[in-house]
Short mmCIF file of C-alpha atoms in Angstrom, two decimals:
data_model
loop_
_atom_site.label_atom_id
_atom_site.label_comp_id
_atom_site.label_asym_id
_atom_site.label_seq_id
_atom_site.Cartn_x
_atom_site.Cartn_y
_atom_site.Cartn_z
CA MET A 299 -6.43 77.17 12.74
CA LEU A 300 -5.35 74.43 10.35
CA ASN A 301 -7.16 71.13 11.05
CA ILE A 302 -5.09 68.10 10.09
CA ALA A 303 -6.40 64.51 9.84
CA LEU A 304 -3.84 61.73 10.11
CA ALA A 305 -4.35 57.97 9.88
CA LYS A 306 -4.10 55.94 13.09
CA GLY A 307 -1.36 53.33 13.07
CA ARG A 308 2.29 52.90 12.15
CA LEU A 309 2.11 54.77 8.84
CA GLY A 310 0.26 57.71 10.41
CA GLU A 311 2.90 57.93 13.13
CA GLU A 312 5.68 57.96 10.53
CA ILE A 313 3.86 60.74 8.70
CA TYR A 314 3.43 62.71 11.93
CA SER A 315 7.21 62.40 12.50
CA MET A 316 7.72 64.12 9.15
CA PHE A 317 5.36 66.94 10.20
CA GLU A 318 7.30 67.19 13.47
CA GLU A 319 10.61 67.28 11.64
CA ALA A 320 9.29 70.04 9.38
CA GLY A 321 8.45 72.08 12.50
CA TYR A 322 4.73 71.32 12.78
CA GLY A 323 4.67 69.20 15.95
CA VAL A 324 2.24 69.79 18.84
CA SER A 325 2.60 68.54 22.39
CA GLY A 326 0.68 65.47 23.52
CA MET A 327 0.38 63.82 20.10
CA ARG A 328 2.57 60.88 21.11
CA GLU A 329 0.97 60.33 24.53
CA LYS A 330 -1.18 57.23 24.95
CA THR A 331 -4.41 58.92 26.04
CA ARG A 332 -8.07 58.77 25.08
CA LYS A 333 -7.85 62.34 23.80
CA LEU A 334 -8.97 62.67 20.17
CA ILE A 335 -7.89 66.20 19.22
CA PHE A 336 -4.47 67.75 19.85
CA SER A 337 -4.35 71.51 19.33
CA ASP A 338 -1.80 74.26 19.62
CA GLU A 339 -3.86 77.47 19.57
CA GLN A 340 -0.79 79.69 19.42
CA ARG A 341 0.62 77.99 16.34
CA GLY A 342 -2.78 77.49 14.75
CA LEU A 343 -2.51 73.70 14.40
CA SER A 344 -4.99 71.02 15.36
CA TYR A 345 -4.42 67.31 14.70
CA PHE A 346 -6.74 64.35 14.99
CA TRP A 347 -6.21 60.63 14.40
CA VAL A 348 -8.85 58.85 12.34
CA LYS A 349 -9.26 55.46 10.69
CA PRO A 350 -7.03 55.38 7.54
CA SER A 351 -9.99 54.92 5.21
CA ASP A 352 -11.77 57.94 6.76
CA VAL A 353 -9.04 60.56 6.23
CA ALA A 354 -10.22 61.40 2.70
CA ILE A 355 -13.84 61.78 3.90
CA TYR A 356 -12.86 64.19 6.70
CA VAL A 357 -10.87 66.27 4.23
CA GLU A 358 -13.35 66.13 1.33
CA ARG A 359 -16.20 67.31 3.55
CA GLY A 360 -14.13 70.06 5.16
CA ALA A 361 -14.01 68.69 8.74
CA ALA A 362 -10.23 68.67 8.21
CA ASP A 363 -8.46 71.25 6.07
CA ILE A 364 -5.68 68.86 5.14
CA GLY A 365 -4.74 65.24 5.78
CA VAL A 366 -2.55 62.40 4.59
CA ALA A 367 -4.26 59.49 2.85
CA GLY A 368 -3.16 56.49 0.80
CA LYS A 369 -3.48 56.79 -2.98
CA ASP A 370 -5.45 53.51 -2.91
CA ILE A 371 -8.13 55.15 -0.75
CA LEU A 372 -8.15 58.28 -2.93
CA LEU A 373 -8.55 56.29 -6.15
CA GLU A 374 -11.18 53.97 -4.72
CA SER A 375 -13.29 56.69 -3.09
CA GLY A 376 -12.83 59.23 -5.91
CA ALA A 377 -12.52 61.88 -3.18
CA ASP A 378 -12.75 65.38 -4.65
CA VAL A 379 -9.67 66.87 -2.95
CA PHE A 380 -6.41 68.51 -3.97
CA GLU A 381 -3.48 66.07 -4.06
CA ILE A 382 -0.70 68.36 -2.97
CA LEU A 383 2.36 66.23 -2.25
CA ASP A 384 3.51 62.63 -2.59
CA MET A 385 4.91 61.85 0.87
CA ARG A 386 6.82 58.81 -0.51
CA LYS A 387 5.72 56.71 2.48
CA GLY A 388 3.76 53.46 2.50
CA LEU A 389 5.16 52.65 -0.93
CA CYS A 390 3.49 49.70 -2.63
CA ARG A 391 1.51 49.03 -5.79
CA MET A 392 -2.03 48.13 -6.86
CA SER A 393 -1.75 45.03 -9.01
CA VAL A 394 -3.61 42.19 -10.66
CA ALA A 395 -2.41 38.87 -9.23
CA GLY A 396 -3.35 35.30 -9.96
CA PRO A 397 -2.09 31.73 -10.33
CA VAL A 398 1.36 31.45 -11.88
CA GLY A 399 1.00 31.23 -15.67
CA TYR A 400 -2.61 32.47 -15.74
CA SER A 401 -3.77 34.39 -18.79
CA SER A 402 -7.35 35.18 -19.76
CA LYS A 403 -8.74 33.95 -23.07
CA PRO A 404 -9.86 36.56 -25.62
CA GLY A 405 -13.52 37.48 -25.19
CA GLU A 406 -13.76 35.73 -21.81
CA THR A 407 -15.33 37.50 -18.82
CA ILE A 408 -12.64 37.54 -16.17
CA ARG A 409 -13.69 36.99 -12.54
CA VAL A 410 -11.91 39.45 -10.24
CA ALA A 411 -12.02 39.39 -6.43
CA THR A 412 -11.08 42.66 -4.71
CA LYS A 413 -11.67 45.15 -1.95
CA PHE A 414 -11.12 47.90 -4.54
CA VAL A 415 -14.14 47.49 -6.81
CA ASN A 416 -13.96 50.95 -8.37
CA ILE A 417 -10.25 50.71 -9.20
CA ALA A 418 -10.73 47.21 -10.65
CA SER A 419 -13.83 48.20 -12.67
CA GLU A 420 -12.09 51.24 -14.12
CA PHE A 421 -8.95 49.24 -14.94
CA TYR A 422 -10.84 46.55 -16.90
CA ALA A 423 -13.09 49.15 -18.56
CA SER A 424 -9.96 50.95 -19.78
CA LYS A 425 -8.81 47.67 -21.36
CA TYR A 426 -12.28 47.06 -22.89
CA GLN A 427 -12.37 43.72 -21.08
CA ASP A 428 -15.53 42.29 -19.50
CA ALA A 429 -14.97 41.67 -15.81
CA ASP A 430 -17.16 40.16 -13.11
CA ILE A 431 -16.02 42.11 -10.05
CA ILE A 432 -16.54 40.29 -6.73
CA ARG A 433 -16.33 42.47 -3.64
CA LEU A 434 -14.50 40.88 -0.71
CA ASN A 435 -13.46 42.44 2.58
CA GLY A 436 -10.36 40.42 3.43
CA SER A 437 -8.20 37.34 2.67
CA ILE A 438 -8.47 38.23 -1.00
CA GLU A 439 -5.72 35.75 -1.94
CA LEU A 440 -8.06 32.89 -1.00
CA ALA A 441 -10.48 33.63 -3.85
CA PRO A 442 -8.46 32.23 -6.82
CA LEU A 443 -7.26 29.32 -4.68
CA LEU A 444 -10.86 28.22 -4.04
CA GLY A 445 -12.06 28.98 -7.58
CA LEU A 446 -14.17 31.95 -6.52
CA SER A 447 -12.27 34.19 -8.94
CA ASP A 448 -9.68 33.93 -11.72
CA VAL A 449 -7.55 36.79 -10.40
CA ILE A 450 -7.47 39.38 -7.63
CA VAL A 451 -6.82 43.12 -7.60
CA ASP A 452 -5.02 44.08 -4.42
CA ILE A 453 -2.17 46.00 -2.82
CA VAL A 454 1.21 44.31 -3.23
CA GLU A 455 4.12 45.38 -1.06
CA THR A 456 6.76 42.61 -1.07
CA GLY A 457 4.82 39.92 -2.92
CA ASN A 458 5.61 37.39 -0.15
CA THR A 459 1.96 36.59 0.64
CA LEU A 460 1.29 35.96 -3.05
CA LYS A 461 4.36 33.73 -3.32
CA ALA A 462 3.40 31.72 -0.23
CA ASN A 463 0.05 30.95 -1.88
CA ASN A 464 1.42 30.06 -5.34
CA LEU A 465 0.19 33.32 -6.79
CA CYS A 466 2.14 35.98 -8.66
CA GLU A 467 1.81 39.59 -9.74
CA LEU A 468 0.41 39.56 -13.29
CA GLU A 469 0.00 43.25 -14.05
CA ARG A 470 0.72 46.50 -12.20
CA ILE A 471 -2.21 48.95 -12.20
CA THR A 472 -0.60 51.87 -10.40
CA ASP A 473 1.96 52.83 -7.75
CA ILE A 474 0.58 53.61 -4.30
CA SER A 475 1.93 55.92 -1.59
CA ALA A 476 0.65 58.35 1.05
CA TRP A 477 -0.39 61.79 -0.25
CA LEU A 478 -0.87 65.13 1.45
CA ILE A 479 -4.38 66.20 0.48
CA ALA A 480 -6.35 69.40 1.00
CA ASN A 481 -10.02 70.34 1.06
CA LYS A 482 -10.82 72.46 -2.01
CA ALA A 483 -12.60 75.21 -0.06
CA SER A 484 -10.12 75.28 2.85
CA TYR A 485 -7.29 75.65 0.34
CA ARG A 486 -8.83 78.92 -0.83
CA PHE A 487 -8.80 80.39 2.67
CA HIS A 488 -5.48 78.90 3.87
CA ALA A 489 -3.55 78.84 0.58
CA ALA A 490 -0.39 80.48 1.94
CA GLU A 491 -0.25 78.24 5.08
CA ILE A 492 -0.92 75.05 3.14
CA ARG A 493 1.62 75.88 0.44
CA LYS A 494 4.27 76.69 3.06
CA LEU A 495 3.56 73.47 4.93
CA ALA A 496 3.74 71.49 1.68
CA ASN A 497 7.07 73.13 0.78
CA ASP A 498 8.48 72.38 4.25
CA LEU A 499 7.32 68.77 4.02
CA GLU A 500 8.71 68.44 0.50
CA ARG A 501 12.16 69.26 1.84
CA ILE A 502 11.78 66.47 4.39
CA VAL A 503 10.54 64.06 1.71
CA SER A 504 13.49 64.83 -0.52
CA GLY A 505 15.89 64.56 2.43
CA LYS A 506 16.81 68.22 2.72
CA GLU A 507 16.73 70.28 5.90
CA VAL A 508 13.93 72.78 6.49
CA MET B 243 -40.97 96.77 -16.09
CA LYS B 244 -44.00 95.72 -14.04
CA THR B 245 -43.74 96.52 -10.36
CA GLY B 246 -45.73 94.31 -8.08
CA LYS B 247 -47.66 95.47 -5.05
CA LYS B 248 -45.48 95.32 -1.93
CA ILE B 249 -46.54 92.77 0.66
CA GLU B 250 -45.54 93.25 4.27
CA PHE B 251 -44.82 90.20 6.38
CA ASP B 252 -42.54 89.05 9.16
CA ALA B 253 -39.21 87.84 7.66
CA GLY B 254 -39.31 85.08 10.29
CA VAL B 255 -41.75 83.14 8.12
CA LEU B 256 -39.00 82.62 5.54
CA ASP B 257 -36.56 79.79 6.00
CA ASP B 258 -32.85 80.53 5.42
CA GLU B 259 -32.79 79.07 1.93
CA LEU B 260 -35.81 81.04 0.74
CA ARG B 261 -34.53 84.26 2.34
CA THR B 262 -31.17 83.82 0.58
CA ALA B 263 -32.86 83.03 -2.74
CA LEU B 264 -35.05 86.14 -2.53
CA ASP B 265 -32.07 88.28 -1.57
CA LEU B 266 -30.13 87.08 -4.63
CA ARG B 267 -33.13 87.51 -6.92
CA GLN B 268 -33.44 91.11 -5.73
CA LEU B 269 -29.73 91.68 -6.47
CA TYR B 270 -30.02 90.34 -10.02
CA LEU B 271 -33.25 92.23 -10.71
CA GLU B 272 -31.66 95.50 -9.57
CA ASN B 273 -28.80 94.89 -12.01
CA GLY B 274 -30.95 94.58 -15.11
CA PHE B 275 -31.63 90.81 -15.21
CA SER B 276 -35.18 89.58 -15.72
CA ARG B 277 -36.70 86.37 -14.36
CA SER B 278 -36.59 83.27 -16.51
CA ARG B 279 -39.16 80.64 -15.60
CA ILE B 280 -38.87 77.11 -16.87
CA GLY B 281 -40.82 74.00 -16.03
CA LYS B 282 -39.56 71.13 -13.91
CA PHE B 283 -39.49 68.77 -16.92
CA GLU B 284 -37.31 68.89 -19.99
CA ARG B 285 -36.73 66.70 -23.06
CA TYR B 286 -34.41 63.87 -22.00
CA ASP B 287 -32.51 64.18 -25.30
CA LEU B 288 -31.22 67.62 -24.31
CA TYR B 289 -29.23 66.02 -21.47
CA ARG B 290 -28.20 62.97 -23.48
CA GLU B 291 -26.69 65.25 -26.12
CA HIS B 292 -24.86 67.45 -23.61
CA LYS B 293 -24.14 65.12 -20.69
CA ASP B 294 -20.58 66.44 -20.22
CA PHE B 295 -21.99 69.89 -19.45
CA LEU B 296 -23.94 68.53 -16.46
CA VAL B 297 -22.51 68.59 -12.93
CA CYS B 298 -23.55 64.93 -12.77
CA GLU B 299 -24.67 62.92 -15.79
CA ASN B 300 -27.30 60.85 -13.97
CA VAL B 301 -30.80 62.03 -14.84
CA ILE B 302 -34.24 60.98 -13.57
CA SER B 303 -36.13 60.12 -16.74
CA PHE B 304 -39.74 59.07 -17.37
CA SER B 305 -42.18 58.61 -20.25
CA ASP B 306 -44.93 61.15 -20.81
CA THR B 307 -48.43 59.93 -21.72
CA ASP B 308 -47.59 60.25 -25.43
CA GLY B 309 -44.50 58.07 -25.03
CA SER B 310 -41.95 60.89 -25.28
CA LEU B 311 -39.03 60.63 -22.90
CA LEU B 312 -38.77 63.44 -20.36
CA ALA B 313 -36.43 64.19 -17.46
CA LEU B 314 -36.63 66.04 -14.19
CA LYS B 315 -34.27 68.96 -14.82
CA PRO B 316 -30.71 68.34 -13.55
CA ASP B 317 -29.59 71.70 -14.97
CA VAL B 318 -31.06 75.09 -15.84
CA THR B 319 -28.57 76.64 -18.30
CA LEU B 320 -29.21 74.06 -21.05
CA SER B 321 -32.97 74.73 -20.95
CA ILE B 322 -32.51 78.50 -21.07
CA ILE B 323 -29.99 78.38 -23.92
CA SER B 324 -31.93 75.84 -26.00
CA GLY B 325 -34.92 78.19 -26.11
CA PHE B 326 -33.11 81.42 -26.98
CA ASP B 327 -33.41 83.24 -30.29
CA ASP B 328 -29.90 84.29 -31.35
CA SER B 329 -31.14 86.71 -34.04
CA SER B 330 -31.79 89.41 -31.43
CA SER B 331 -29.33 92.34 -31.49
CA LYS B 332 -29.23 92.57 -27.70
CA ALA B 333 -27.65 90.57 -24.91
CA HIS B 334 -30.18 88.41 -23.07
CA LYS B 335 -29.84 88.86 -19.32
CA VAL B 336 -31.88 86.49 -17.20
CA TYR B 337 -31.84 85.10 -13.69
CA TYR B 338 -33.55 82.00 -12.33
CA ASP B 339 -34.51 80.34 -9.07
CA GLU B 340 -35.23 76.68 -9.74
CA ASP B 341 -35.14 73.21 -8.22
CA VAL B 342 -32.80 70.78 -9.94
CA PHE B 343 -32.53 67.01 -9.44
CA ARG B 344 -29.01 65.59 -9.17
CA VAL B 345 -27.05 62.77 -7.62
CA SER B 346 -25.18 63.97 -4.55
CA GLY B 347 -21.44 63.39 -4.90
CA TRP B 348 -21.33 62.52 -1.20
CA THR B 349 -24.27 60.15 -0.79
CA GLY B 350 -24.53 58.83 -4.37
CA ARG B 351 -28.31 59.32 -4.25
CA PHE B 352 -30.61 61.72 -6.07
CA LYS B 353 -31.61 64.87 -4.29
CA CYS B 354 -33.58 68.00 -5.10
CA CYS B 355 -31.45 71.14 -4.82
CA ARG B 356 -32.43 74.77 -5.06
CA GLN B 357 -30.23 76.68 -7.49
CA VAL B 358 -30.25 80.42 -8.13
CA GLY B 359 -28.18 81.91 -10.89
CA LEU B 360 -27.97 84.14 -13.91
CA GLU B 361 -27.07 83.92 -17.56
CA CYS B 362 -25.97 86.61 -19.99
CA PHE B 363 -25.87 85.47 -23.64
CA GLY B 364 -26.26 86.58 -27.24
CA LYS B 365 -24.71 89.94 -28.17
CA VAL B 366 -22.70 90.16 -24.96
CA SER B 367 -20.55 93.29 -24.65
CA GLY B 368 -17.10 93.61 -23.04
CA SER B 369 -18.59 95.29 -19.97
CA ASP B 370 -20.95 92.35 -19.34
CA PHE B 371 -18.05 90.08 -18.25
CA PRO B 372 -16.99 92.22 -15.26
CA LEU B 373 -20.69 92.81 -14.51
CA VAL B 374 -21.35 89.07 -14.18
CA LEU B 375 -18.16 88.39 -12.23
CA ASN B 376 -18.98 91.26 -9.89
CA LEU B 377 -22.49 89.91 -9.34
CA ALA B 378 -20.96 86.52 -8.53
CA MET B 379 -18.81 88.20 -5.88
CA GLU B 380 -21.77 90.21 -4.54
CA SER B 381 -23.75 86.97 -4.32
CA LEU B 382 -21.00 85.39 -2.23
CA ALA B 383 -20.77 88.50 -0.03
CA ARG B 384 -24.51 88.15 0.72
CA LEU B 385 -23.98 84.52 1.78
CA ASP B 386 -21.04 85.24 4.08
CA GLY B 387 -18.62 88.12 4.74
CA GLN B 388 -15.70 85.73 4.33
CA TYR B 389 -15.56 84.71 0.70
CA VAL B 390 -13.11 83.94 -2.09
CA ILE B 391 -13.67 83.62 -5.81
CA ALA B 392 -11.10 81.44 -7.56
CA LEU B 393 -10.67 82.72 -11.12
CA SER B 394 -9.11 81.11 -14.15
CA ASP B 395 -9.02 81.69 -17.87
CA MET B 396 -9.51 78.49 -19.83
CA ASN B 397 -8.19 80.04 -23.05
CA ILE B 398 -4.82 80.67 -21.39
CA ALA B 399 -4.70 77.27 -19.66
CA LEU B 400 -5.72 75.29 -22.76
CA LYS B 401 -3.38 77.24 -25.05
CA ALA B 402 -0.54 76.41 -22.65
CA LEU B 403 -1.46 72.70 -22.44
CA GLY B 404 -1.83 72.57 -26.21
CA LEU B 405 1.90 73.31 -26.57
CA PHE B 406 2.70 70.01 -24.86
CA CYS B 407 -0.25 67.70 -25.55
CA LYS B 408 -0.74 66.27 -29.02
CA THR B 409 -4.27 64.93 -28.61
CA GLU B 410 -7.45 66.02 -26.83
CA ALA B 411 -7.22 62.88 -24.67
CA GLU B 412 -3.71 63.87 -23.52
CA LYS B 413 -4.90 67.39 -22.85
CA ALA B 414 -7.79 66.03 -20.75
CA GLN B 415 -5.41 63.82 -18.72
CA ALA B 416 -3.04 66.73 -18.13
CA ALA B 417 -5.95 68.99 -17.19
CA ALA B 418 -7.18 66.42 -14.63
CA LEU B 419 -3.75 66.39 -12.97
CA ALA B 420 -3.61 70.20 -12.98
CA LYS B 421 -7.12 70.41 -11.49
CA SER B 422 -6.19 68.17 -8.57
CA LYS B 423 -2.98 70.20 -8.01
CA ASN B 424 -0.94 67.06 -8.51
CA HIS B 425 2.01 69.06 -9.83
CA ALA B 426 4.51 66.20 -9.59
CA GLY B 427 2.14 64.01 -11.62
CA LEU B 428 1.51 66.76 -14.18
CA ARG B 429 5.23 67.43 -14.65
CA SER B 430 6.01 63.75 -15.05
CA PHE B 431 3.06 63.18 -17.44
CA ILE B 432 4.09 66.04 -19.72
CA ALA B 433 7.85 65.43 -19.49
CA GLY B 434 7.22 61.81 -20.50
CA ARG B 435 5.38 62.90 -23.65
CA ALA B 436 6.83 66.24 -24.74
CA GLY B 437 10.05 66.64 -22.76
CA ASN B 438 11.15 69.83 -21.05
CA GLN B 439 11.15 71.87 -24.30
CA ASN B 440 14.13 74.02 -23.28
CA GLY B 441 12.66 75.01 -19.94
CA ARG B 442 9.16 75.74 -21.27
CA LEU B 443 7.77 72.97 -19.05
CA ASP B 444 9.02 74.92 -16.00
CA VAL B 445 7.07 77.94 -17.27
CA LEU B 446 3.95 75.79 -17.66
CA MET B 447 4.40 74.53 -14.09
CA SER B 448 4.70 78.11 -12.83
CA LEU B 449 1.41 78.94 -14.60
CA PHE B 450 -0.40 76.08 -12.82
CA GLY B 451 1.42 76.71 -9.53
CA LEU B 452 0.33 80.32 -9.35
CA VAL B 453 -2.29 81.11 -6.68
CA SER B 454 -2.52 84.82 -5.96
CA ALA B 455 -4.70 87.90 -5.67
CA PRO B 456 -4.62 89.87 -8.95
CA ASP B 457 -2.20 92.56 -7.77
CA SER B 458 0.21 94.20 -10.21
CA GLY B 459 3.00 91.74 -9.34
CA CYS B 460 0.77 88.74 -10.07
CA LEU B 461 -0.52 90.17 -13.35
CA ASP B 462 3.05 90.94 -14.43
CA ASP B 463 3.99 87.33 -13.68
CA VAL B 464 1.03 86.06 -15.69
CA ARG B 465 1.97 88.32 -18.62
CA ARG B 466 5.57 87.04 -18.58
CA ILE B 467 4.39 83.40 -18.37
CA CYS B 468 1.84 83.93 -21.16
CA SER B 469 4.40 85.54 -23.45
CA GLU B 470 6.66 82.50 -23.02
CA LEU B 471 3.72 80.18 -23.72
CA ASN B 472 2.54 82.05 -26.84
CA ALA B 473 -0.64 83.17 -25.09
CA VAL B 474 -0.26 86.97 -25.24
CA LYS B 475 -3.58 87.51 -27.04
CA GLU B 476 -5.36 85.39 -24.42
CA TYR B 477 -3.60 87.30 -21.62
CA ASP B 478 -4.61 90.69 -23.06
CA SER B 479 -8.24 89.63 -23.09
CA PHE B 480 -7.99 88.32 -19.49
CA ARG B 481 -6.14 91.45 -18.32
CA ARG B 482 -8.93 93.78 -19.52
CA LEU B 483 -11.18 92.40 -16.78
CA PHE B 484 -9.06 94.13 -14.14
CA ASP B 485 -9.44 97.54 -15.78
CA ASP B 486 -12.98 97.53 -14.39
CA ASP B 487 -13.17 99.20 -10.95
CA ARG B 488 -15.74 96.68 -9.70
CA ILE B 489 -13.19 93.91 -10.19
CA SER B 490 -9.97 95.69 -9.22
CA GLY B 491 -11.78 97.12 -6.16
CA ASN B 492 -12.52 93.59 -4.92
CA ALA B 493 -9.08 92.15 -5.66
CA GLU B 494 -8.59 90.88 -2.09
CA HIS B 495 -11.47 88.44 -2.63
CA ILE B 496 -10.12 87.11 -5.95
CA GLN B 497 -7.63 84.26 -6.22
CA ILE B 498 -6.16 83.74 -9.68
CA ASP B 499 -5.57 80.03 -10.22
CA PHE B 500 -5.18 78.64 -13.75
CA SER B 501 -5.46 75.07 -12.51
CA LEU B 502 -9.18 75.69 -11.97
CA LEU B 503 -10.62 74.16 -15.13
CA GLY B 504 -14.16 73.44 -16.27
CA ASP B 505 -15.19 70.93 -18.92
CA MET B 506 -12.98 71.65 -21.92
CA SER B 507 -15.64 70.93 -24.51
CA TYR B 508 -18.07 73.54 -23.13
CA TYR B 509 -16.14 76.27 -21.36
CA SER B 510 -13.72 78.80 -22.82
CA GLY B 511 -12.44 82.07 -21.39
CA LEU B 512 -13.26 82.95 -17.80
CA TYR B 513 -14.04 80.15 -15.38
CA PHE B 514 -14.66 80.65 -11.67
CA ASN B 515 -15.70 78.94 -8.43
CA GLY B 516 -16.90 80.73 -5.29
CA PHE B 517 -16.25 79.68 -1.71
CA VAL B 518 -17.55 80.98 1.60
CA GLY B 519 -16.13 80.26 5.06
CA ASN B 520 -16.82 76.72 6.33
CA SER B 521 -18.78 75.67 3.25
CA GLY B 522 -16.33 72.80 2.62
CA GLU B 523 -16.95 72.97 -1.14
CA ALA B 524 -17.64 75.50 -3.90
CA VAL B 525 -21.04 77.13 -3.44
CA LEU B 526 -20.94 78.96 -6.77
CA SER B 527 -19.55 78.10 -10.16
CA GLY B 528 -19.66 79.77 -13.52
CA GLY B 529 -17.84 80.95 -16.57
CA GLU B 530 -17.97 81.61 -20.28
CA TYR B 531 -19.63 78.83 -22.25
CA GLU B 532 -19.45 79.97 -25.84
CA LYS B 533 -18.64 76.40 -26.93
CA LEU B 534 -22.04 75.25 -25.61
CA LEU B 535 -23.74 77.86 -27.78
CA ARG B 536 -21.84 76.58 -30.83
CA LYS B 537 -22.79 72.98 -30.04
CA MET B 538 -26.42 74.10 -29.95
CA GLY B 539 -25.98 75.90 -33.27
CA LYS B 540 -26.36 79.37 -31.74
CA LYS B 541 -24.34 82.52 -32.35
CA GLY B 542 -22.95 84.96 -29.79
CA LYS B 543 -21.21 84.72 -26.44
CA ALA B 544 -22.37 83.52 -23.05
CA ILE B 545 -21.38 83.85 -19.43
CA GLY B 546 -23.25 82.94 -16.27
CA PHE B 547 -23.08 81.31 -12.88
CA ALA B 548 -25.10 79.24 -10.44
CA VAL B 549 -25.31 79.46 -6.64
CA TYR B 550 -25.91 76.07 -5.00
CA LEU B 551 -28.11 76.88 -2.03
CA ASP B 552 -28.15 73.26 -0.80
CA ARG B 553 -24.41 73.52 -0.12
CA LEU B 554 -24.87 76.22 2.48
CA GLY B 555 -25.84 73.73 5.21
CA ASN B 556 -22.33 73.60 6.70
CA LEU B 557 -22.16 77.36 6.81
CA ARG B 558 -25.45 77.62 8.67
CA ARG B 559 -24.53 74.89 11.12
CA SER B 560 -21.24 76.58 12.01
CA ALA B 561 -23.00 79.95 12.38
CA GLU B 562 -25.46 78.32 14.80
CA LYS B 563 -22.55 76.96 16.88
CA CYS B 564 -20.99 80.45 17.27
#
């Protein structure tokens, strides 16, 4: 049995459609019920919906053999999992944003508001720049507007929210998308199944028929 | 060898961890390894100098009454190797059963973990490599009937990466992508720096994409790949392992995977991780660490492995459910 963790919500449903299209659908997944696990014993598949930020934890600790998680979550949590396939969904980028025209002065400690403290810390460490990282849980764009921070590190999709608040993207840290991930121990016992599933999904990702 | 007086007692007094530890100790003793005993404390400097060798570089340190800085051991191999006399003409074969103090990757907090393992170092002979790998597999078999040992050869993998990466930093970045099986990322990283090199990049990708039992077809594939990546000498050395009946006889439990890589500055040659059903993570890891010996100014070769008994919790819980 292959246990698969998918993220609740619109992106998770789009991902499940790709699994379905690749021939890995199970009945009941789309029904609005309180059921948490959807299994097909005969085909050896079992799906469960979890909070997007929890997918990597379920997979890393082996409760799920595979799952699909955002690269932002993987980078931030440092989850020790195999990153098998870029699903090319949920495309966006992790960027530094701030007031239009902002640039830090040499030697200055930059104040950075973010939900992604590990990504931000690593980014500024790689540039040998001192940064005061301020952890926030939401409305990150407010921080530079109220003087709480100089810049923010956050996910940027269209840039419209930034624009509406007189902010702009200053520097791109990395591209973000949803990734098929696998538990390192499960991979050893289900290598053939996981590799076949990844190949079938890859054909869907690249627009070919399975 | 001294033989102790046998004591009879009900095995029920032993908890699972102790029973497993004693079982493994018996296995290593029967195969010619003697017990190495080391204290719980070690010089802090030993870990500061070799922090990349540690599973986790955080160490609990404290000052002794004379002001010297000590640490609660986060590792056993470094202590064993630092004390060995490399002038001996024999291979040293020791096993240990020790507590180590490490930060858990899952909770981010220190914990005390029981670790059992063995080390073979000094004048190591060719037959010692299959012996140690076989004992690693026997250890896994005693933990659970369902087990897999993932096996790599760092000499082959690093030789191959060296064809495309100009600096050690590039090699480390490429190795990190290979380790996480991010093949698209690895291809793009290398193509962006070294190009396709007339199709040689495709050969490299087939080396890191290979996951197979060591049957004749797989070994033929590895030989072909290695010859195209100028790693024939490395392949020949790796191939000799499978001439040993103990290894070829257990081929169904071995998974060759060259993307399994240990720390490049310490490991060379064989590198392996062991998995048992439902463990969720590797419960055994080991390999050849000749580079560590050189860093410590010692001669000879070295191979060993550790079994992480604290990681067997998942396995026990799922056995209880059944």
